[in-house]
Tab-separated table of C-alpha atoms in Angstrom:
chain	number	residue	atom	x	y	z
O	1	UNK	CA	-54.720	-65.012	61.551
O	2	UNK	CA	-55.391	-68.728	61.416
O	3	UNK	CA	-58.759	-70.031	61.247
O	4	UNK	CA	-60.890	-71.248	64.379
O	5	UNK	CA	-60.226	-74.692	65.546
O	6	UNK	CA	-63.416	-76.610	64.829
O	7	UNK	CA	-62.397	-80.224	65.506
O	8	UNK	CA	-59.472	-80.997	67.854
O	9	UNK	CA	-57.545	-84.397	67.362
O	10	UNK	CA	-54.652	-85.946	69.014
O	11	UNK	CA	-52.095	-85.051	66.282
O	12	UNK	CA	-53.985	-82.707	64.022
O	13	UNK	CA	-56.706	-79.877	64.360
O	14	UNK	CA	-59.409	-79.238	61.800
O	15	UNK	CA	-59.695	-75.450	61.304
O	16	UNK	CA	-61.962	-73.141	59.448
O	17	UNK	CA	-60.533	-72.358	55.945
O	18	UNK	CA	-59.625	-68.579	55.737
O	19	UNK	CA	-58.859	-66.228	52.800
O	20	UNK	CA	-55.145	-66.254	53.915
O	21	UNK	CA	-55.012	-70.234	53.302
O	22	UNK	CA	-55.746	-69.713	49.542
O	23	UNK	CA	-52.091	-69.818	48.503
O	24	UNK	CA	-51.285	-73.013	50.426
O	25	UNK	CA	-54.414	-74.426	48.632
O	26	UNK	CA	-53.340	-73.440	45.199
O	27	UNK	CA	-49.863	-74.876	45.994
O	28	UNK	CA	-51.193	-78.106	47.088
O	29	UNK	CA	-53.839	-78.834	44.431
O	30	UNK	CA	-51.077	-77.977	41.530
O	31	UNK	CA	-48.761	-80.407	43.269
O	32	UNK	CA	-48.085	-83.297	40.806
O	33	UNK	CA	-48.123	-85.824	43.682
O	34	UNK	CA	-51.590	-84.540	44.715
O	35	UNK	CA	-53.173	-83.548	41.494
O	36	UNK	CA	-52.990	-86.785	39.887
O	37	UNK	CA	-54.919	-88.493	42.528
O	38	UNK	CA	-57.534	-86.269	42.581
O	39	UNK	CA	-58.403	-85.765	39.088
O	40	UNK	CA	-57.276	-82.162	38.768
O	41	UNK	CA	-56.028	-81.840	35.326
O	42	UNK	CA	-55.892	-78.127	34.910
O	43	UNK	CA	-53.283	-75.602	36.304
O	44	UNK	CA	-54.902	-73.556	39.238
O	45	UNK	CA	-53.689	-69.898	39.627
O	46	UNK	CA	-54.485	-67.756	42.511
O	47	UNK	CA	-57.647	-66.337	40.910
O	48	UNK	CA	-58.841	-69.871	40.227
O	49	UNK	CA	-58.311	-70.588	43.883
O	50	UNK	CA	-59.813	-67.579	45.177
O	51	UNK	CA	-63.202	-68.327	43.126
O	52	UNK	CA	-62.721	-71.778	44.603
O	53	UNK	CA	-62.553	-70.268	48.167
O	54	UNK	CA	-65.609	-68.135	47.607
O	55	UNK	CA	-67.919	-70.500	45.699
O	56	UNK	CA	-67.015	-73.736	47.301
O	57	UNK	CA	-65.317	-73.461	50.429
O	58	UNK	CA	-67.391	-70.571	51.679
O	59	UNK	CA	-70.643	-72.487	50.546
O	60	UNK	CA	-73.125	-72.952	53.126
O	61	UNK	CA	-73.737	-76.697	52.646
O	62	UNK	CA	-70.427	-78.106	52.080
O	63	UNK	CA	-67.952	-78.609	55.124
O	64	UNK	CA	-64.240	-77.663	54.242
O	65	UNK	CA	-61.813	-77.715	56.910
O	66	UNK	CA	-58.120	-77.070	56.972
O	67	UNK	CA	-55.877	-79.904	58.464
O	68	UNK	CA	-53.226	-78.544	60.702
O	69	UNK	CA	-50.692	-79.634	63.141
O	70	UNK	CA	-49.144	-76.896	65.571
O	71	UNK	CA	-50.372	-74.291	63.401
O	72	UNK	CA	-48.665	-75.718	60.101
O	73	UNK	CA	-51.127	-76.348	57.340
O	74	UNK	CA	-51.184	-80.007	56.131
O	75	UNK	CA	-53.972	-80.234	53.761
O	76	UNK	CA	-57.772	-79.982	53.149
O	77	UNK	CA	-60.581	-82.136	53.987
O	78	UNK	CA	-64.192	-81.637	52.858
O	79	UNK	CA	-67.744	-83.163	53.490
O	80	UNK	CA	-69.908	-82.642	50.584
O	81	UNK	CA	-73.742	-83.462	50.796
O	82	UNK	CA	-74.644	-85.853	47.848
O	83	UNK	CA	-77.890	-86.821	46.359
O	84	UNK	CA	-81.230	-85.867	47.766
O	85	UNK	CA	-81.442	-84.906	51.559
O	86	UNK	CA	-83.832	-87.804	51.906
O	87	UNK	CA	-80.679	-89.963	51.398
O	88	UNK	CA	-78.549	-88.435	54.164
O	89	UNK	CA	-75.361	-89.044	52.418
O	90	UNK	CA	-72.064	-87.162	51.878
O	91	UNK	CA	-68.686	-87.647	50.386
O	92	UNK	CA	-65.412	-87.062	52.022
O	93	UNK	CA	-62.591	-85.600	49.866
O	94	UNK	CA	-59.170	-84.998	51.330
O	95	UNK	CA	-55.607	-84.183	50.241
O	96	UNK	CA	-52.495	-83.610	52.128
O	97	UNK	CA	-49.205	-81.964	50.954
O	98	UNK	CA	-46.722	-84.639	50.024
O	99	UNK	CA	-44.452	-83.442	52.721
O	100	UNK	CA	-46.904	-84.638	55.041
O	101	UNK	CA	-47.825	-87.996	53.542
O	102	UNK	CA	-47.281	-91.382	55.446
O	103	UNK	CA	-47.563	-89.863	59.133
O	104	UNK	CA	-51.174	-91.029	59.605
O	105	UNK	CA	-52.396	-87.445	59.673
O	106	UNK	CA	-54.907	-88.387	56.724
O	107	UNK	CA	-56.374	-91.140	58.835
O	108	UNK	CA	-57.024	-89.037	61.766
O	109	UNK	CA	-58.648	-86.216	59.749
O	110	UNK	CA	-60.689	-88.678	58.106
O	111	UNK	CA	-61.762	-90.202	61.391
O	112	UNK	CA	-62.610	-86.834	62.936
O	113	UNK	CA	-64.772	-85.810	60.016
O	114	UNK	CA	-66.634	-89.019	59.869
O	115	UNK	CA	-67.322	-88.930	63.568
O	116	UNK	CA	-68.684	-85.205	63.041
O	117	UNK	CA	-70.563	-86.226	59.943
O	118	UNK	CA	-72.562	-89.136	61.946
O	119	UNK	CA	-72.756	-87.513	65.373
O	120	UNK	CA	-73.304	-83.775	64.743
O	121	UNK	CA	-74.991	-83.571	61.204
O	122	UNK	CA	-76.866	-86.981	61.458
O	123	UNK	CA	-75.880	-88.332	58.033
O	124	UNK	CA	-76.763	-92.039	57.242
O	125	UNK	CA	-74.112	-92.997	54.850
O	126	UNK	CA	-70.546	-91.395	54.261
O	127	UNK	CA	-68.407	-92.634	51.329
O	128	UNK	CA	-65.030	-91.862	49.594
O	129	UNK	CA	-63.516	-92.573	46.373
O	130	UNK	CA	-59.856	-93.401	45.587
O	131	UNK	CA	-57.828	-94.262	42.606
O	132	UNK	CA	-56.970	-98.021	42.858
O	133	UNK	CA	-53.521	-97.577	42.475
O	134	UNK	CA	-53.294	-95.062	45.241
O	135	UNK	CA	-52.690	-97.421	47.902
O	136	UNK	CA	-51.923	-94.880	50.723
O	137	UNK	CA	-55.504	-93.571	50.114
O	138	UNK	CA	-57.249	-96.643	50.105
O	139	UNK	CA	-55.495	-97.848	53.224
O	140	UNK	CA	-56.926	-94.671	55.044
O	141	UNK	CA	-60.632	-96.036	54.342
O	142	UNK	CA	-59.759	-99.676	55.119
O	143	UNK	CA	-58.097	-98.814	58.576
O	144	UNK	CA	-61.188	-96.722	59.476
O	145	UNK	CA	-63.572	-99.544	58.672
O	146	UNK	CA	-65.044	-98.136	55.555
O	147	UNK	CA	-66.307	-101.113	53.353
O	148	UNK	CA	-65.072	-101.535	49.751
O	149	UNK	CA	-68.289	-101.223	47.718
O	150	UNK	CA	-67.170	-101.459	44.342
O	151	UNK	CA	-64.507	-100.766	41.820
O	152	UNK	CA	-65.266	-99.111	38.763
O	153	UNK	CA	-63.046	-100.183	35.765
O	154	UNK	CA	-61.214	-97.609	33.619
O	155	UNK	CA	-63.071	-94.786	35.496
O	156	UNK	CA	-60.514	-92.260	35.079
O	157	UNK	CA	-57.561	-91.258	33.014
O	158	UNK	CA	-54.333	-89.922	34.337
O	159	UNK	CA	-50.517	-90.276	33.544
O	160	UNK	CA	-51.233	-91.757	30.093
O	161	UNK	CA	-53.410	-94.693	31.424
O	162	UNK	CA	-57.006	-95.365	32.330
O	163	UNK	CA	-57.333	-96.125	36.143
O	164	UNK	CA	-59.737	-98.003	38.184
O	165	UNK	CA	-61.648	-95.976	40.897
O	166	UNK	CA	-62.765	-97.715	44.253
O	167	UNK	CA	-65.625	-96.583	46.170
O	168	UNK	CA	-65.506	-96.859	49.961
O	169	UNK	CA	-68.511	-96.466	52.333
O	170	UNK	CA	-69.609	-96.693	55.979
O	171	UNK	CA	-72.995	-96.590	57.295
O	172	UNK	CA	-74.373	-94.887	60.433
O	173	UNK	CA	-74.859	-98.282	62.281
O	174	UNK	CA	-71.594	-99.638	61.406
O	175	UNK	CA	-69.440	-96.590	62.631
O	176	UNK	CA	-67.766	-97.381	65.993
D	1	UNK	CA	-70.823	-43.867	85.273
D	2	UNK	CA	-69.264	-44.929	81.966
D	3	UNK	CA	-67.273	-48.007	82.711
D	4	UNK	CA	-65.762	-48.691	79.125
D	5	UNK	CA	-64.481	-46.357	76.569
D	6	UNK	CA	-66.577	-47.933	73.690
D	7	UNK	CA	-67.325	-44.929	71.647
D	8	UNK	CA	-70.454	-46.370	69.519
D	9	UNK	CA	-72.218	-47.805	72.653
D	10	UNK	CA	-75.995	-48.219	72.007
D	11	UNK	CA	-77.083	-49.300	75.575
D	12	UNK	CA	-75.103	-50.108	78.701
D	13	UNK	CA	-75.747	-51.696	82.291
D	14	UNK	CA	-72.812	-51.494	84.443
D	15	UNK	CA	-69.979	-53.197	82.691
D	16	UNK	CA	-71.914	-54.585	79.811
D	17	UNK	CA	-72.345	-52.546	76.827
D	18	UNK	CA	-74.359	-53.272	73.587
D	19	UNK	CA	-73.107	-51.614	70.388
D	20	UNK	CA	-73.580	-52.059	66.537
D	21	UNK	CA	-71.828	-54.963	65.037
D	22	UNK	CA	-68.974	-53.799	62.662
D	23	UNK	CA	-67.171	-55.868	59.814
D	24	UNK	CA	-64.121	-56.080	61.930
D	25	UNK	CA	-66.053	-58.165	64.730
D	26	UNK	CA	-66.349	-61.079	62.217
D	27	UNK	CA	-63.119	-62.640	63.387
D	28	UNK	CA	-64.483	-62.633	66.993
D	29	UNK	CA	-67.855	-63.827	66.045
D	30	UNK	CA	-66.547	-66.486	63.876
D	31	UNK	CA	-64.187	-67.875	66.632
D	32	UNK	CA	-67.224	-67.977	68.908
D	33	UNK	CA	-69.764	-69.704	66.764
D	34	UNK	CA	-67.046	-72.315	65.724
D	35	UNK	CA	-66.458	-72.988	69.319
D	36	UNK	CA	-67.718	-76.551	70.295
D	37	UNK	CA	-69.697	-75.410	73.084
D	38	UNK	CA	-71.405	-72.748	71.313
D	39	UNK	CA	-72.222	-74.385	68.171
D	40	UNK	CA	-73.811	-77.255	70.085
D	41	UNK	CA	-76.693	-75.056	71.303
D	42	UNK	CA	-77.079	-72.550	68.374
D	43	UNK	CA	-80.302	-73.069	66.405
D	44	UNK	CA	-78.790	-74.013	63.200
D	45	UNK	CA	-76.733	-77.124	62.444
D	46	UNK	CA	-72.941	-76.999	63.444
D	47	UNK	CA	-71.106	-76.367	60.145
D	48	UNK	CA	-68.059	-74.360	60.232
D	49	UNK	CA	-68.211	-70.535	59.441
D	50	UNK	CA	-65.008	-68.949	58.240
D	51	UNK	CA	-64.366	-65.105	58.700
D	52	UNK	CA	-65.407	-64.346	54.898
D	53	UNK	CA	-68.723	-66.001	55.472
D	54	UNK	CA	-69.216	-63.978	58.713
D	55	UNK	CA	-68.315	-60.610	57.028
D	56	UNK	CA	-71.076	-61.651	54.492
D	57	UNK	CA	-73.639	-62.162	57.301
D	58	UNK	CA	-72.832	-58.845	58.949
D	59	UNK	CA	-73.169	-56.890	55.815
D	60	UNK	CA	-76.388	-58.812	55.293
D	61	UNK	CA	-78.029	-58.231	58.454
D	62	UNK	CA	-76.785	-54.607	58.745
D	63	UNK	CA	-78.391	-53.813	55.351
D	64	UNK	CA	-81.719	-55.210	56.094
D	65	UNK	CA	-84.774	-54.366	58.379
D	66	UNK	CA	-86.011	-57.574	59.717
D	67	UNK	CA	-83.424	-57.938	62.440
D	68	UNK	CA	-81.335	-55.667	64.836
D	69	UNK	CA	-77.898	-56.910	66.103
D	70	UNK	CA	-75.639	-56.059	68.917
D	71	UNK	CA	-72.094	-56.828	69.754
D	72	UNK	CA	-71.983	-57.654	73.369
D	73	UNK	CA	-68.827	-56.044	75.430
D	74	UNK	CA	-67.693	-56.801	78.749
D	75	UNK	CA	-65.311	-54.579	80.472
D	76	UNK	CA	-64.366	-53.347	76.978
D	77	UNK	CA	-63.813	-56.778	75.534
D	78	UNK	CA	-65.962	-58.545	72.902
D	79	UNK	CA	-67.718	-61.234	74.599
D	80	UNK	CA	-70.988	-62.130	72.459
D	81	UNK	CA	-73.688	-61.305	70.082
D	82	UNK	CA	-77.473	-60.690	70.650
D	83	UNK	CA	-80.075	-60.026	68.171
D	84	UNK	CA	-83.887	-59.543	67.498
D	85	UNK	CA	-85.103	-60.893	64.389
D	86	UNK	CA	-88.479	-61.392	62.580
D	87	UNK	CA	-89.319	-57.688	62.962
D	88	UNK	CA	-91.271	-57.695	59.759
D	89	UNK	CA	-93.365	-60.460	60.796
D	90	UNK	CA	-97.176	-59.922	61.360
D	91	UNK	CA	-98.662	-59.167	64.654
D	92	UNK	CA	-95.536	-57.535	66.447
D	93	UNK	CA	-94.080	-60.889	67.231
D	94	UNK	CA	-90.254	-61.195	67.259
D	95	UNK	CA	-87.560	-63.685	68.332
D	96	UNK	CA	-84.339	-63.023	70.235
D	97	UNK	CA	-81.232	-65.044	69.988
D	98	UNK	CA	-77.742	-64.623	71.613
D	99	UNK	CA	-74.523	-66.369	72.505
D	100	UNK	CA	-71.570	-65.467	74.804
D	101	UNK	CA	-68.030	-66.727	74.356
D	102	UNK	CA	-67.617	-69.766	76.815
D	103	UNK	CA	-64.588	-67.775	78.592
D	104	UNK	CA	-67.192	-65.432	79.809
D	105	UNK	CA	-70.042	-67.662	80.689
D	106	UNK	CA	-71.274	-67.494	84.240
D	107	UNK	CA	-70.739	-63.784	85.021
D	108	UNK	CA	-74.298	-62.571	84.424
D	109	UNK	CA	-73.577	-61.005	81.025
D	110	UNK	CA	-76.199	-62.806	79.051
D	111	UNK	CA	-78.801	-61.861	81.648
D	112	UNK	CA	-77.766	-57.972	81.623
D	113	UNK	CA	-77.760	-58.279	77.749
D	114	UNK	CA	-81.197	-59.840	77.252
D	115	UNK	CA	-82.713	-57.424	79.651
D	116	UNK	CA	-81.534	-54.563	77.875
D	117	UNK	CA	-82.624	-56.052	74.623
D	118	UNK	CA	-86.119	-56.778	76.160
D	119	UNK	CA	-86.364	-53.237	77.148
D	120	UNK	CA	-85.369	-52.012	73.725
D	121	UNK	CA	-87.776	-54.348	71.741
D	122	UNK	CA	-90.773	-53.355	73.895
D	123	UNK	CA	-89.855	-49.440	74.338
D	124	UNK	CA	-88.332	-48.694	71.203
D	125	UNK	CA	-89.617	-51.264	68.656
D	126	UNK	CA	-93.040	-51.519	70.060
D	127	UNK	CA	-93.395	-55.169	69.763
D	128	UNK	CA	-96.065	-57.298	71.357
D	129	UNK	CA	-94.219	-60.436	71.924
D	130	UNK	CA	-90.484	-61.879	72.097
D	131	UNK	CA	-89.738	-65.483	71.540
D	132	UNK	CA	-86.534	-67.370	72.243
D	133	UNK	CA	-85.672	-70.889	73.050
D	134	UNK	CA	-82.992	-72.936	74.638
D	135	UNK	CA	-81.825	-76.581	74.155
D	136	UNK	CA	-82.684	-79.082	76.581
D	137	UNK	CA	-79.817	-79.497	78.967
D	138	UNK	CA	-78.721	-75.891	78.883
D	139	UNK	CA	-79.847	-74.652	82.284
D	140	UNK	CA	-77.817	-71.513	81.981
D	141	UNK	CA	-79.673	-70.427	79.232
D	142	UNK	CA	-82.950	-71.216	80.951
D	143	UNK	CA	-81.959	-69.089	83.896
D	144	UNK	CA	-80.972	-66.152	81.529
D	145	UNK	CA	-84.510	-66.381	80.073
D	146	UNK	CA	-86.230	-66.527	83.344
D	147	UNK	CA	-84.391	-63.698	84.805
D	148	UNK	CA	-85.531	-61.682	81.945
D	149	UNK	CA	-89.118	-62.374	82.481
D	150	UNK	CA	-89.795	-65.114	79.801
D	151	UNK	CA	-92.159	-67.823	80.425
D	152	UNK	CA	-92.228	-71.492	79.175
D	153	UNK	CA	-94.407	-71.728	76.101
D	154	UNK	CA	-93.740	-75.520	75.336
D	155	UNK	CA	-91.493	-78.258	74.199
D	156	UNK	CA	-90.333	-78.812	70.494
D	157	UNK	CA	-89.175	-82.376	70.282
D	158	UNK	CA	-86.133	-83.377	68.438
D	159	UNK	CA	-85.101	-79.943	67.276
D	160	UNK	CA	-81.292	-80.366	66.838
D	161	UNK	CA	-78.992	-83.364	66.494
D	162	UNK	CA	-75.977	-83.127	69.146
D	163	UNK	CA	-73.124	-85.759	70.000
D	164	UNK	CA	-75.249	-88.451	68.529
D	165	UNK	CA	-78.611	-87.785	70.236
D	166	UNK	CA	-81.684	-85.495	69.311
D	167	UNK	CA	-82.278	-82.742	71.725
D	168	UNK	CA	-85.613	-80.911	72.346
D	169	UNK	CA	-85.708	-77.143	72.407
D	170	UNK	CA	-87.869	-75.410	74.963
D	171	UNK	CA	-89.505	-72.293	73.433
D	172	UNK	CA	-90.048	-69.186	75.879
D	173	UNK	CA	-91.756	-65.769	75.501
D	174	UNK	CA	-92.612	-62.570	77.174
D	175	UNK	CA	-95.490	-60.423	76.386
D	176	UNK	CA	-95.612	-56.614	76.160
D	177	UNK	CA	-98.333	-56.661	79.159
D	178	UNK	CA	-96.085	-58.691	81.321
D	179	UNK	CA	-93.181	-56.502	80.564
D	180	UNK	CA	-94.905	-53.398	81.362
D	181	UNK	CA	-96.810	-55.103	84.340
């Protein structure tokens, strides 16, 4: 059974992540075009992914939602509290299966979760990180009105090179 | 006069049955608490709950003595969840909470369920007081509590953040003397 629809968008729905989604998650995070952009260096088998499901996804504090369209699984989006609760800050993490890149689904899902973060969970600042070379990801945050806050030089290492990492952020007063 | 075939019913009033919550109910409860209209008025922050998490909650509350939970059935269908908590607190004060799937709102199911739980809480558990609350702007929940004999205690300001605004909660209660009248 598919998880309950938690947030409804025009093209995509964000659903609760269920045990039966674990295989899809494993296939996504191992995909060469996904993992290089999220700093995932090690192969994840079904056991690893089940542990991730139990410990991270089913955790009380972190919000994890499956991005779907017409019951098809497209990817995963998360909202993770960062810092002390006094700082009212959370980070968005997102990946889409490469079959669904380039259709604007990432932008819609990110907009839906940012809305939810400000209007229902009362966060003050939402931020996201992207590898500087990952232009499609950078464009998502720019389109949504996140500000480029800084670029950390040689902040990660993938595909034989050091890469810069960009931080994007939006504050509660700036969001729509 | 049994209206439903439910075998493990604990209480019933016409077509509303209260029965123990089983692990298999996790799917229904998860679907209901994730529903936009329901999660907006629950006492906790509206974070997603998956079926695995709900199964853990059910195991947890069924294995402790601080609360008693019932699955609400209406004409044989799962429609909601009601519980009495804080049973181990001092002075025999307890708290009640409930939610009904929005498809079944407006049919008096909440009122019948709450009345049954109030009866059970005073007559079987011998409590002195039952507390409950509803969020400002939820007149349906207010009516349910009033019909079950609850009186207003007071307003707690800025209890929950919904759709970009703080909402107050109105606390209600009923005492054993009022119940036995």
